[in-house]
Amino acid sequence: MTKSTLGDLPNNTALVMCEGVFNRERELNYVANEEDGPQAICALNHRDGKCEGKIVGLGHLYEWEPGLEFLRDLEFGHYAWKREGTWEIGRLEQGDNK
């Protein structure tokens, strides 16, 4: 059964986080609540395979930086994108893979 928001998932739910964000080398700019599970990445193109994914507990996302608690309300099939310092919410299109 798919949960409706990130906040509905237990804090120990596996979250894929890009290595740059995990190592605090790059800023967190994108969070998605996808069918394959939540993910959190920077703004780089991750399709080139140059950025490894790390598995962390979803609860760590809320601890990552102040102000991320709003992500608990991120609905399944939606993403949050940080653009010019402001988080915007959008709906994933069928087949989206950031």
Short mmCIF file of C-alpha atoms in Angstrom, two decimals:
data_model
loop_
_atom_site.label_atom_id
_atom_site.label_comp_id
_atom_site.label_asym_id
_atom_site.label_seq_id
_atom_site.Cartn_x
_atom_site.Cartn_y
_atom_site.Cartn_z
CA MET A 1 0.00 0.00 0.00
CA THR A 2 1.40 3.37 -1.02
CA LYS A 3 1.43 6.05 1.64
CA SER A 4 -0.01 9.43 0.66
CA THR A 5 2.68 11.76 2.07
CA LEU A 6 6.30 11.48 3.16
CA GLY A 7 5.09 12.13 6.69
CA ASP A 8 3.00 8.95 6.51
CA LEU A 9 6.17 6.90 6.06
CA PRO A 10 8.23 5.77 9.06
CA ASN A 11 11.43 7.75 9.72
CA ASN A 12 13.47 4.62 9.00
CA THR A 13 12.12 4.36 5.42
CA ALA A 14 15.04 4.11 2.98
CA LEU A 15 15.77 7.39 1.21
CA VAL A 16 18.18 7.61 -1.72
CA MET A 17 20.35 10.68 -1.28
CA CYS A 18 22.99 11.75 -3.78
CA GLU A 19 26.57 11.52 -2.59
CA GLY A 20 27.20 15.25 -2.97
CA VAL A 21 24.36 16.13 -0.61
CA PHE A 22 25.20 13.26 1.74
CA ASN A 23 28.80 14.51 2.02
CA ARG A 24 27.53 18.10 2.35
CA GLU A 25 29.53 19.11 -0.71
CA ARG A 26 26.42 20.28 -2.58
CA GLU A 27 23.13 21.84 -1.57
CA LEU A 28 19.93 19.81 -1.42
CA ASN A 29 17.73 21.06 -4.26
CA TYR A 30 15.27 18.30 -5.09
CA VAL A 31 13.16 15.86 -3.10
CA ALA A 32 10.67 13.44 -4.65
CA ASN A 33 8.05 11.09 -3.25
CA GLU A 34 8.14 8.43 -5.97
CA GLU A 35 6.85 4.91 -6.48
CA ASP A 36 10.38 3.53 -6.03
CA GLY A 37 10.73 5.46 -2.78
CA PRO A 38 11.78 8.93 -1.71
CA GLN A 39 14.92 10.55 -3.08
CA ALA A 40 16.88 13.69 -2.30
CA ILE A 41 19.45 15.14 -4.69
CA CYS A 42 21.37 18.27 -5.64
CA ALA A 43 20.79 20.16 -8.90
CA LEU A 44 23.32 18.20 -10.99
CA ASN A 45 22.32 15.85 -13.78
CA HIS A 46 22.38 12.45 -12.09
CA ARG A 47 21.77 10.50 -15.27
CA ASP A 48 25.49 10.67 -16.13
CA GLY A 49 26.28 8.13 -13.40
CA LYS A 50 28.95 10.32 -11.80
CA CYS A 51 27.08 10.75 -8.53
CA GLU A 52 26.61 7.70 -6.33
CA GLY A 53 23.47 7.30 -4.28
CA LYS A 54 23.57 6.77 -0.53
CA ILE A 55 20.84 5.14 1.51
CA VAL A 56 19.78 7.01 4.66
CA GLY A 57 16.68 6.95 6.83
CA LEU A 58 13.93 9.36 5.77
CA GLY A 59 14.08 10.94 9.24
CA HIS A 60 17.57 12.25 8.41
CA LEU A 61 16.06 14.37 5.65
CA TYR A 62 14.15 16.46 8.18
CA GLU A 63 17.33 16.91 10.22
CA TRP A 64 19.40 17.82 7.16
CA GLU A 65 18.70 21.53 7.17
CA PRO A 66 16.32 23.82 9.04
CA GLY A 67 12.96 24.27 7.38
CA LEU A 68 12.61 20.85 5.74
CA GLU A 69 9.77 19.77 8.01
CA PHE A 70 7.32 20.99 5.32
CA LEU A 71 8.43 18.00 3.26
CA ARG A 72 6.44 15.72 5.54
CA ASP A 73 3.39 17.03 3.61
CA LEU A 74 4.89 16.12 0.20
CA GLU A 75 2.28 13.90 -1.43
CA PHE A 76 3.03 10.70 -3.31
CA GLY A 77 3.78 11.46 -6.96
CA HIS A 78 5.03 14.98 -6.18
CA TYR A 79 8.40 16.68 -5.90
CA ALA A 80 9.85 19.74 -4.21
CA TRP A 81 12.41 21.76 -6.18
CA LYS A 82 14.48 24.52 -4.61
CA ARG A 83 14.76 27.35 -7.09
CA GLU A 84 16.52 30.59 -6.17
CA GLY A 85 16.19 29.76 -2.47
CA THR A 86 12.46 29.00 -2.58
CA TRP A 87 10.95 25.52 -2.52
CA GLU A 88 8.31 24.87 -5.20
CA ILE A 89 6.03 21.83 -5.26
CA GLY A 90 5.09 20.06 -8.48
CA ARG A 91 3.52 16.85 -9.68
CA LEU A 92 5.69 14.16 -11.25
CA GLU A 93 4.72 13.24 -14.77
CA GLN A 94 4.38 9.58 -15.70
CA GLY A 95 7.92 8.30 -16.32
CA ASP A 96 9.74 11.26 -14.69
CA ASN A 97 13.19 10.38 -13.48
CA LYS A 98 15.20 13.34 -12.23
#
